Tab-separated table of N, CA, C and O in Angstrom:
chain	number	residue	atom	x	y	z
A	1	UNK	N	90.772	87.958	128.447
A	1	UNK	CA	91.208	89.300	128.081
A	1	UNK	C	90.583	90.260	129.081
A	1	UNK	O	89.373	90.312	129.303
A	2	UNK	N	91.638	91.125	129.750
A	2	UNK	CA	90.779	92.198	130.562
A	2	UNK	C	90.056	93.221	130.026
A	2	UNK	O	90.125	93.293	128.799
A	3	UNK	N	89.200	94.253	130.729
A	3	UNK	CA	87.916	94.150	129.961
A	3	UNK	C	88.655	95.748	129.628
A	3	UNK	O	88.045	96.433	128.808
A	4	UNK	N	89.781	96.269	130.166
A	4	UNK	CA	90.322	97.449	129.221
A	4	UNK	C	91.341	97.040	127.674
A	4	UNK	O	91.308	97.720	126.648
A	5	UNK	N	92.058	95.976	127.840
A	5	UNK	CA	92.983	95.741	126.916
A	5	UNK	C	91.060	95.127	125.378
A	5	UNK	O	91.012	95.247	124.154
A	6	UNK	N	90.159	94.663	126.199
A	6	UNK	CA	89.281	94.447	125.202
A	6	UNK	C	88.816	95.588	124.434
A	6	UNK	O	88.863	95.760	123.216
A	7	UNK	N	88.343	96.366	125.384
A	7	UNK	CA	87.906	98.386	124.836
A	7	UNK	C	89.178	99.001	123.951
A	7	UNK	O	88.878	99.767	123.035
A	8	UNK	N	90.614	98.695	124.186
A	8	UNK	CA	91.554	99.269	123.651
A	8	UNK	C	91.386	98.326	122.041
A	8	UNK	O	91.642	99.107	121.125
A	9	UNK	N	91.169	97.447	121.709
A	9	UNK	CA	91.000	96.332	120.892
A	9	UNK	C	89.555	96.931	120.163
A	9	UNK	O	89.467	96.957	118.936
A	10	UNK	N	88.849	97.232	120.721
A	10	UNK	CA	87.344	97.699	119.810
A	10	UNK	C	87.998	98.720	119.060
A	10	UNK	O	88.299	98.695	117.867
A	11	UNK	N	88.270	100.056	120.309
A	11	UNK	CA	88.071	101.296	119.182
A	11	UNK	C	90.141	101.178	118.223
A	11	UNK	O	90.494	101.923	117.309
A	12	UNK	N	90.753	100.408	118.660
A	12	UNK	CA	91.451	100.197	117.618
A	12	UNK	C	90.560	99.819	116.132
A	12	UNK	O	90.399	100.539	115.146
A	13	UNK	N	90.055	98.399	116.393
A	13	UNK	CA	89.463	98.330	115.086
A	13	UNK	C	88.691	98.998	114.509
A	13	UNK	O	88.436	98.602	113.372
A	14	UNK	N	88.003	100.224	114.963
A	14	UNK	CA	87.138	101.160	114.750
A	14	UNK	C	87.776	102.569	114.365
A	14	UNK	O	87.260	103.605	113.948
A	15	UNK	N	89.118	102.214	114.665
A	15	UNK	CA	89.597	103.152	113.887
A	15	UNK	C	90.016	102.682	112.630
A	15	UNK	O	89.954	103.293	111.563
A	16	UNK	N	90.508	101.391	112.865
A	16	UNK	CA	91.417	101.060	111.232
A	16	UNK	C	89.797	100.994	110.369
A	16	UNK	O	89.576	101.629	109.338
A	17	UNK	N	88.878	100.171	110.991
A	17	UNK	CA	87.424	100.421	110.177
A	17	UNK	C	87.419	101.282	109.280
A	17	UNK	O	87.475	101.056	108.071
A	18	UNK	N	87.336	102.578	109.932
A	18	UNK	CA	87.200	103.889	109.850
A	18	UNK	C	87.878	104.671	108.656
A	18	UNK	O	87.407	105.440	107.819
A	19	UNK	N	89.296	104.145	108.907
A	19	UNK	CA	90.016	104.682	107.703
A	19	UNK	C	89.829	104.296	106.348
A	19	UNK	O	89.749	105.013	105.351
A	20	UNK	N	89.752	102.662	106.490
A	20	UNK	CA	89.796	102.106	105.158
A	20	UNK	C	88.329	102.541	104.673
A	20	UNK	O	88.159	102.727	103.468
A	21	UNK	N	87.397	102.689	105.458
A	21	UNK	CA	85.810	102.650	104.879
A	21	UNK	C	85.553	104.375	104.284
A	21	UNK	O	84.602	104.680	103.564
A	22	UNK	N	86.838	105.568	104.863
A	22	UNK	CA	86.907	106.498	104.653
A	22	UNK	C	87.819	106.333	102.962
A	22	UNK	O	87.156	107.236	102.453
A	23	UNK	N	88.741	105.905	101.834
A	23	UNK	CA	89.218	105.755	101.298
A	23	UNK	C	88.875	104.116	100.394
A	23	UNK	O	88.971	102.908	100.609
A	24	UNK	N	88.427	105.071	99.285
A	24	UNK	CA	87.546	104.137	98.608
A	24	UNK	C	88.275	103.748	96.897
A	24	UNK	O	88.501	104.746	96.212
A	25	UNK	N	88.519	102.759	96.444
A	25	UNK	CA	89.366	102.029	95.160
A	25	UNK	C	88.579	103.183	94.136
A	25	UNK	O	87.387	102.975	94.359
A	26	UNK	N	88.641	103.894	93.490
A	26	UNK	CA	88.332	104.581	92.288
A	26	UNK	C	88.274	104.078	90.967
A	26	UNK	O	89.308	104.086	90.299
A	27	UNK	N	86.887	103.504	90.341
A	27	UNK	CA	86.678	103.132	89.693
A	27	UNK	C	87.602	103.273	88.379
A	27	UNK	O	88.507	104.096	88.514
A	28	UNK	N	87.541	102.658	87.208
A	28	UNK	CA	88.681	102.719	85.976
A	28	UNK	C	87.271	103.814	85.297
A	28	UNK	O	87.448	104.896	84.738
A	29	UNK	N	86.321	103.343	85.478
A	29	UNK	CA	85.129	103.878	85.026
A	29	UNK	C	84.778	105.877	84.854
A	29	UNK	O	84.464	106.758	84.054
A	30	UNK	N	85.210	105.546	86.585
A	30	UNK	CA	85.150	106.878	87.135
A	30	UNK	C	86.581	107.591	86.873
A	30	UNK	O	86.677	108.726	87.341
A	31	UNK	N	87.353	107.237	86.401
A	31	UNK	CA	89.150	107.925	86.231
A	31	UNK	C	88.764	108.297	84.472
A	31	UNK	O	89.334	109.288	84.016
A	32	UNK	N	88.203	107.831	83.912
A	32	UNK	CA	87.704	107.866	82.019
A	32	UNK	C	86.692	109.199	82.255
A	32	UNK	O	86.565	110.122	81.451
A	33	UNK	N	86.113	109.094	83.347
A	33	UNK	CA	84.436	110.146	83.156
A	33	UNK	C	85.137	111.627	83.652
A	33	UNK	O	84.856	112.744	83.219
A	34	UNK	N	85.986	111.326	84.540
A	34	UNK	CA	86.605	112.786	85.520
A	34	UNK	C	87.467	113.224	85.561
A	34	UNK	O	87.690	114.258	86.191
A	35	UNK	N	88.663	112.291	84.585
A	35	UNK	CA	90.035	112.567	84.372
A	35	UNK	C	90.166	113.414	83.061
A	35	UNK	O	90.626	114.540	82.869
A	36	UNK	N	89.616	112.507	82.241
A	36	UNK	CA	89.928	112.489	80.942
A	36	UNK	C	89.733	113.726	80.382
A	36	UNK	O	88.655	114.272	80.615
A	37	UNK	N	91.081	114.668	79.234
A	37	UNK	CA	90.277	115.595	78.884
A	37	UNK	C	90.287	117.191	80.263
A	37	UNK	O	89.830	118.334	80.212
A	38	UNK	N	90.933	116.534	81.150
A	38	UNK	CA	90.795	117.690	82.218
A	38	UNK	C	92.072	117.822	82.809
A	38	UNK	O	92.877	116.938	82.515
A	39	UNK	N	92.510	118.870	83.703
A	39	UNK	CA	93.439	119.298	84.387
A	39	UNK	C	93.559	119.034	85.790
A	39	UNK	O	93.127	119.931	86.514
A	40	UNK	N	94.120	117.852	86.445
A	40	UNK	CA	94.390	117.598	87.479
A	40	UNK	C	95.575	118.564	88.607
A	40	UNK	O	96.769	118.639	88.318
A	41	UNK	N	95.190	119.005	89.436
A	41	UNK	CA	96.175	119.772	89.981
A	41	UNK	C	96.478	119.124	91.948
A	41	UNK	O	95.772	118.327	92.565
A	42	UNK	N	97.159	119.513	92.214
A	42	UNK	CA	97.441	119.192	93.369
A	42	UNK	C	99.007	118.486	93.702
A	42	UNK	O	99.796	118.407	92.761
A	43	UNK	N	99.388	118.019	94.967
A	43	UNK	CA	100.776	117.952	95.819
A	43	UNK	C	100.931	116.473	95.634
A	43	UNK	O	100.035	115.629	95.677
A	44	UNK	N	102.605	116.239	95.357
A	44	UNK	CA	103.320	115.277	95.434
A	44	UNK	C	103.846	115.076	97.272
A	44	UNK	O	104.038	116.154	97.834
A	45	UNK	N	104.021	114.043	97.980
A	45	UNK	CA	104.194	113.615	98.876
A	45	UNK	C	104.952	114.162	99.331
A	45	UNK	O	104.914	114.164	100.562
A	46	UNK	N	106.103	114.961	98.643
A	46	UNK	CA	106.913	116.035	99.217
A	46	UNK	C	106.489	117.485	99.549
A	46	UNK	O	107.096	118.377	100.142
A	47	UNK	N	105.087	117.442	98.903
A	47	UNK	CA	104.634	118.687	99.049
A	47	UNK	C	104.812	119.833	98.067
A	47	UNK	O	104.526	121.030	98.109
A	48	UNK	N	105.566	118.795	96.885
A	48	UNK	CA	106.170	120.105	95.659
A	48	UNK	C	104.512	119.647	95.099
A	48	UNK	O	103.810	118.746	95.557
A	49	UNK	N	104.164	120.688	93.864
A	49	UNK	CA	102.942	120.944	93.200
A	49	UNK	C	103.213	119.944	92.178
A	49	UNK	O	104.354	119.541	91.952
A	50	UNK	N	101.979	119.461	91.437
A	50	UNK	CA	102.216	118.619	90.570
A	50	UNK	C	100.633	118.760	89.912
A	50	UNK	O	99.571	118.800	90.533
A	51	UNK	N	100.803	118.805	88.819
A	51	UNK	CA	99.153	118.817	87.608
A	51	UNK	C	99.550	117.636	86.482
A	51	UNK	O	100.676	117.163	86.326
A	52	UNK	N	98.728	117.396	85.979
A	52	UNK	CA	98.460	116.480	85.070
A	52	UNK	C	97.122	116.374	84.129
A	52	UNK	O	95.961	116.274	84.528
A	53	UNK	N	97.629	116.427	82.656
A	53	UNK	CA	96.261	116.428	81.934
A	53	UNK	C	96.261	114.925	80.982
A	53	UNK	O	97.156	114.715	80.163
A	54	UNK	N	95.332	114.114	81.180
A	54	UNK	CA	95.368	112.797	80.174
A	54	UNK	C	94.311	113.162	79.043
A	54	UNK	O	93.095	113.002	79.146
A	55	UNK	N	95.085	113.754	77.792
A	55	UNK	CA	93.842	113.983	76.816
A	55	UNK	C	93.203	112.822	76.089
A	55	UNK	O	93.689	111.701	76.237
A	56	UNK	N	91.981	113.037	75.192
A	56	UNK	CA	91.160	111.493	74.996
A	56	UNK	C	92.330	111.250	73.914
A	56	UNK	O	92.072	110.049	73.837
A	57	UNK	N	93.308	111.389	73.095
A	57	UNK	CA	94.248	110.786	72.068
A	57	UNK	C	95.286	109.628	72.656
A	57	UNK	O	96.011	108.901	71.977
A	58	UNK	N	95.164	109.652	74.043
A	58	UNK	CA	96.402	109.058	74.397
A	58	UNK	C	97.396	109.568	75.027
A	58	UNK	O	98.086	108.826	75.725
A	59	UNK	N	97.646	110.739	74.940
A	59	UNK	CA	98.732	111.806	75.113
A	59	UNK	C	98.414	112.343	76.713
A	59	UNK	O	97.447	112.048	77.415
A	60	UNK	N	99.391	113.095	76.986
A	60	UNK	CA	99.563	114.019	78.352
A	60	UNK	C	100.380	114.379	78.327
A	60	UNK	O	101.216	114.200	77.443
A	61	UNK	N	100.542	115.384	79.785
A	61	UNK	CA	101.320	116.015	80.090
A	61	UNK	C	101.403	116.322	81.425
A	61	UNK	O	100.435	116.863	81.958
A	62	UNK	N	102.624	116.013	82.207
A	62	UNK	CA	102.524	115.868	83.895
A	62	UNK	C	103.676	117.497	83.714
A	62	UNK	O	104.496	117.812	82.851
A	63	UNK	N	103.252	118.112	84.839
A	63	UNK	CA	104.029	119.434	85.300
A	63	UNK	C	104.419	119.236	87.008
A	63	UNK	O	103.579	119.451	87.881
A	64	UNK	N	105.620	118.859	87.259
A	64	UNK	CA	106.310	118.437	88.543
A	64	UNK	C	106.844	119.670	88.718
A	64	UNK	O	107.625	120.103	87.870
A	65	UNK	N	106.540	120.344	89.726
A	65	UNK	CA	107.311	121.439	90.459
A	65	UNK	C	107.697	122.443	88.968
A	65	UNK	O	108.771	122.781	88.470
A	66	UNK	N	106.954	122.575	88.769
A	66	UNK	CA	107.229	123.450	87.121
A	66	UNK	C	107.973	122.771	85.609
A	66	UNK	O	107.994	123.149	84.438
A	67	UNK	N	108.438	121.799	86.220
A	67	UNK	CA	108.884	120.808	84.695
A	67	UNK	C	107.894	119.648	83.787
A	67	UNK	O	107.596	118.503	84.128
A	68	UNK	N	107.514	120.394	82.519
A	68	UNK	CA	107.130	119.468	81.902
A	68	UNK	C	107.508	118.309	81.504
A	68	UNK	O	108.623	117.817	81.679
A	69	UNK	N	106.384	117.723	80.830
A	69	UNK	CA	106.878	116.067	80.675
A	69	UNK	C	105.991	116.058	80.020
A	69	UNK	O	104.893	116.426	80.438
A	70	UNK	N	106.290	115.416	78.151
A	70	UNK	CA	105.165	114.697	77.738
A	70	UNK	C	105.099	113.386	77.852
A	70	UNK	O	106.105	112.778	78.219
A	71	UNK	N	104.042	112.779	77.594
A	71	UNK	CA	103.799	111.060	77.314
A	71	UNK	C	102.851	110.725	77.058
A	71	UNK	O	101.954	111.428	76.593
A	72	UNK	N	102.779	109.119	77.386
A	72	UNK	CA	101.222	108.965	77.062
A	72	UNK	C	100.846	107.823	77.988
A	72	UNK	O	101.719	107.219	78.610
A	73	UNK	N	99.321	107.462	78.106
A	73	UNK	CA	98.404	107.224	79.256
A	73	UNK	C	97.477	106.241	78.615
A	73	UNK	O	96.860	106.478	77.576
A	74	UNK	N	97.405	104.968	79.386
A	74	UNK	CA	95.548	104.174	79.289
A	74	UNK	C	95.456	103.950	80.507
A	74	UNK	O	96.124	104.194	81.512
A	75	UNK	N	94.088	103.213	80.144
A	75	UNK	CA	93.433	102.661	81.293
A	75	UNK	C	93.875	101.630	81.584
A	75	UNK	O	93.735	100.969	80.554
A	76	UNK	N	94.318	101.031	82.290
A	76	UNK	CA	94.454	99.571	82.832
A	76	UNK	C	93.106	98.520	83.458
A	76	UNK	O	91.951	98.832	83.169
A	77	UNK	N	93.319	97.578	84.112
A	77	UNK	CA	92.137	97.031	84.472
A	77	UNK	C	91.599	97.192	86.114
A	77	UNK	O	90.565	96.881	86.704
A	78	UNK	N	93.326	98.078	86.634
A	78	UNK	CA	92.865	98.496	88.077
A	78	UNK	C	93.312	99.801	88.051
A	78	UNK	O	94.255	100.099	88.785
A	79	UNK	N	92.770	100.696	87.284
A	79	UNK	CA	93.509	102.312	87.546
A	79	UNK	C	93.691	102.841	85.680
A	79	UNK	O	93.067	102.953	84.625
A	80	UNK	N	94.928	103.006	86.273
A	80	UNK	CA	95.576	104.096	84.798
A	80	UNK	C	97.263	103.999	84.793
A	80	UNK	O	97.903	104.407	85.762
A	81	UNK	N	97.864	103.467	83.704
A	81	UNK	CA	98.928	103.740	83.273
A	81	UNK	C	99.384	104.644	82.352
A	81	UNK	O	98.864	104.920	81.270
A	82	UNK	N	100.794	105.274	83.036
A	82	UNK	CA	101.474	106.395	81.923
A	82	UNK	C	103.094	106.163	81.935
A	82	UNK	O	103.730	105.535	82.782
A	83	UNK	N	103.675	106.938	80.596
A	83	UNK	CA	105.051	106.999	80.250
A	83	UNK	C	105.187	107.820	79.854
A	83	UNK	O	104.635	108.081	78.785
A	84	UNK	N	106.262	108.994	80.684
A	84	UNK	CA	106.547	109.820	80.554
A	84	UNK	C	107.997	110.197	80.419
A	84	UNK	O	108.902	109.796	81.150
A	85	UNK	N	108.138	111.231	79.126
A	85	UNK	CA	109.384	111.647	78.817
A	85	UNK	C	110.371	112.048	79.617
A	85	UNK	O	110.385	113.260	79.832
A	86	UNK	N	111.561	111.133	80.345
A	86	UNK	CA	112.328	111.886	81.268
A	86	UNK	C	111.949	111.501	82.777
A	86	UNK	O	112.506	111.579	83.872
A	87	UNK	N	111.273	111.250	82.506
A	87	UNK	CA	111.015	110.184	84.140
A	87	UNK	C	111.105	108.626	83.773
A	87	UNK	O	111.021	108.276	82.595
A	88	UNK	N	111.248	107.868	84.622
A	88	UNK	CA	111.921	106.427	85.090
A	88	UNK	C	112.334	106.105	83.124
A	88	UNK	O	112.086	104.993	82.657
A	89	UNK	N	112.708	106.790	82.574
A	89	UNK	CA	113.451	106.651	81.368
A	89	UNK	C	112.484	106.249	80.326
A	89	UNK	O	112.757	105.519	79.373
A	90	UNK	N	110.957	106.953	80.658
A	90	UNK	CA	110.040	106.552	79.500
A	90	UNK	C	109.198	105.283	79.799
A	90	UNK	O	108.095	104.979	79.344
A	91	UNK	N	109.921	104.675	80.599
A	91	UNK	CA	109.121	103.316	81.628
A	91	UNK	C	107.546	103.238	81.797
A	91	UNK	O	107.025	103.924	82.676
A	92	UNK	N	106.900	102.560	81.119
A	92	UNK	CA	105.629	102.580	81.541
A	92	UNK	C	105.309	102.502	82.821
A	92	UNK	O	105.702	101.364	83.075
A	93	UNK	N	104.868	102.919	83.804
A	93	UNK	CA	104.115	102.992	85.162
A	93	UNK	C	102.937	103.074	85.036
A	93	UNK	O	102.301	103.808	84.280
A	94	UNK	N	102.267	101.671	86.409
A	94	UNK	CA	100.595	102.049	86.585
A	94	UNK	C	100.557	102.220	87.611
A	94	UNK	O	101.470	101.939	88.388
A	95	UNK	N	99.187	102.875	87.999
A	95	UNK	CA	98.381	103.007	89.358
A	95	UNK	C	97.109	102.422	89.167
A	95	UNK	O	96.385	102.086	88.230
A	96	UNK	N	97.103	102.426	90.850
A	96	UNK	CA	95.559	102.482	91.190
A	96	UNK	C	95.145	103.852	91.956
A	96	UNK	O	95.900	104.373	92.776
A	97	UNK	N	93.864	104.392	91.610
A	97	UNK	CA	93.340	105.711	92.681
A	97	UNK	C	92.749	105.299	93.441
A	97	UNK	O	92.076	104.284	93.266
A	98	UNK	N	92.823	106.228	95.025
A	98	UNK	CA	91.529	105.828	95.927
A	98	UNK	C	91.118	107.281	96.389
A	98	UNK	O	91.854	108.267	96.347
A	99	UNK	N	90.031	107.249	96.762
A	99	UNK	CA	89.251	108.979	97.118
A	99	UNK	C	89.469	109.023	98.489
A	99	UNK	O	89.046	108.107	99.194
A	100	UNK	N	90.045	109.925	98.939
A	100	UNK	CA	90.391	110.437	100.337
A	100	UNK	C	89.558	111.703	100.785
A	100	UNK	O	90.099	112.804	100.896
A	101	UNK	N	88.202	111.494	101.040
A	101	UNK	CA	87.341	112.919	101.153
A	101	UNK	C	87.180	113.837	99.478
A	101	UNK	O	86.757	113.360	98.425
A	102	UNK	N	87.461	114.630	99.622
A	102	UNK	CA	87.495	115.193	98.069
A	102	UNK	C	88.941	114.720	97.246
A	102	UNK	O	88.959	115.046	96.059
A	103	UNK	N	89.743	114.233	97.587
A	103	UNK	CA	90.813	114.549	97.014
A	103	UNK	C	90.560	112.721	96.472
A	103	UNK	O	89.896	111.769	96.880
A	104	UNK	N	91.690	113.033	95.153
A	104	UNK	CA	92.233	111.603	94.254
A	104	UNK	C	93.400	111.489	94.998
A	104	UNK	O	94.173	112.433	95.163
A	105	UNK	N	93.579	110.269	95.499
A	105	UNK	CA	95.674	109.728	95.588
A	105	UNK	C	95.720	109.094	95.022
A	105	UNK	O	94.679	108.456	94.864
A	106	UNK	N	96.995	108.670	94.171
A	106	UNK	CA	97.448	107.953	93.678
A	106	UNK	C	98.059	106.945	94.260
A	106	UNK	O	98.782	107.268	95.202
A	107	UNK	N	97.990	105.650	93.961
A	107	UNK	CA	98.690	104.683	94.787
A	107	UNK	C	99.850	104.384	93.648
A	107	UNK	O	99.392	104.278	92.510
A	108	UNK	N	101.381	104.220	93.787
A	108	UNK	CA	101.852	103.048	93.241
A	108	UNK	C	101.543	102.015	93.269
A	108	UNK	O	100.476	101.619	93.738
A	109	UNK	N	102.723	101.083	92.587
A	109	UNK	CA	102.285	99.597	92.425
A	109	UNK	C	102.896	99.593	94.239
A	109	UNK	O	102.204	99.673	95.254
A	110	UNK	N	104.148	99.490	94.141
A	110	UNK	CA	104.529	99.345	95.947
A	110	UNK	C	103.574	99.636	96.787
A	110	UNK	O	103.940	99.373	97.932
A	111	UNK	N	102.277	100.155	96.727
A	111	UNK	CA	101.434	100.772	97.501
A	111	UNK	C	101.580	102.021	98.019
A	111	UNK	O	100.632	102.399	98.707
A	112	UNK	N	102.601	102.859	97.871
A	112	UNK	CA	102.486	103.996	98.525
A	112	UNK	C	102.667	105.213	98.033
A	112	UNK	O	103.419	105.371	97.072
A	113	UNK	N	101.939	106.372	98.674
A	113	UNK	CA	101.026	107.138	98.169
A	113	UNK	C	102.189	108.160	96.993
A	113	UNK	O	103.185	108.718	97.452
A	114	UNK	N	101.816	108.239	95.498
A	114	UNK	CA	102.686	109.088	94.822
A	114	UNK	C	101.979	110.753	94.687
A	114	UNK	O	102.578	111.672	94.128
A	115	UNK	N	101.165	110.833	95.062
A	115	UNK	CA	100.604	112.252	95.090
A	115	UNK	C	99.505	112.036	95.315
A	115	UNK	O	99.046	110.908	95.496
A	116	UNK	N	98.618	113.515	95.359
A	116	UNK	CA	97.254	113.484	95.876
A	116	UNK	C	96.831	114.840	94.824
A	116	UNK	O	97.566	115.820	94.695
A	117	UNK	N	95.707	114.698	94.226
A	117	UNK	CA	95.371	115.560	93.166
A	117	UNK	C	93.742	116.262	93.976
A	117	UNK	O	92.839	115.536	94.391
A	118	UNK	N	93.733	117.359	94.012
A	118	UNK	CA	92.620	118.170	94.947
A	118	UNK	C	91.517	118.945	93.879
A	118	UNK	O	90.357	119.196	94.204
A	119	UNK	N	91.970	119.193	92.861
A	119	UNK	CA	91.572	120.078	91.886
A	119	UNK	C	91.378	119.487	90.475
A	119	UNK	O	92.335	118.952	89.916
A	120	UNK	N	90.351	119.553	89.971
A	120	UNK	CA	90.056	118.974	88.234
A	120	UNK	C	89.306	120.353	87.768
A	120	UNK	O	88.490	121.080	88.333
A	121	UNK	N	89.848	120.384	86.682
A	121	UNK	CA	89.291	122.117	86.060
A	121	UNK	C	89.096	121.420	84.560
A	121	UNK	O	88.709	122.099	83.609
């Protein structure tokens, strides 16, 4: 291997390093202690606004670009599942979270990113 295509090969992996070691799996632990009970706010991947509150009964309420939605929410064993009124027809959906600097994302199951929540009040 020449000794530039080798240097191009380090700080590649030092970047992918970098990212993944920057974005960290969010405990089920830590989603019960910081979620729960509170007001999640922040952007869907399109950039429309999106909040979400999981109260301790079970219940919630997601606000997409100004439309409510009730349903309801647990914990799973990698994240948090919810079903919500009027989205994928009441369909239970789970995630997993990972911390991106201050912010929560949400991962789908497909892996890719369904919003990013910046704000807990």
């Amino acid at each position: 291997m020449s000794r530039s295509k080798f240097l191009a090969s380090v700080l590649l992996a030092g970047t992918v390093f970098g990212a993944s070691a920057q974005e960290e799996i969010v405990s089920v632990k830590e989603i019960q202690a910081t979620w729960i009970g509170k007001t999640l706010t922040g952007q869907l991947p399109n950039g429309g606004p999106v909040s979400m509150q999981l109260r301790p009964d079970g219940t919630g309420k997601l606000v997409v670009s100004a439309i409510p939605y009730q349903g309801v929410w647990r914990l799973s064993e990698s994240g948090y599942c919810t079903a919500w009124s009027g989205i994928r027809a009441g369909q239970e959906r789970c995630f997993t979270v990972k911390r991106s600097g201050s912010a929560f994302v949400v991962i789908n199951p497909e892996g890719t990113e369904g919003g990013r929540f910046t704000a807990i009040e």
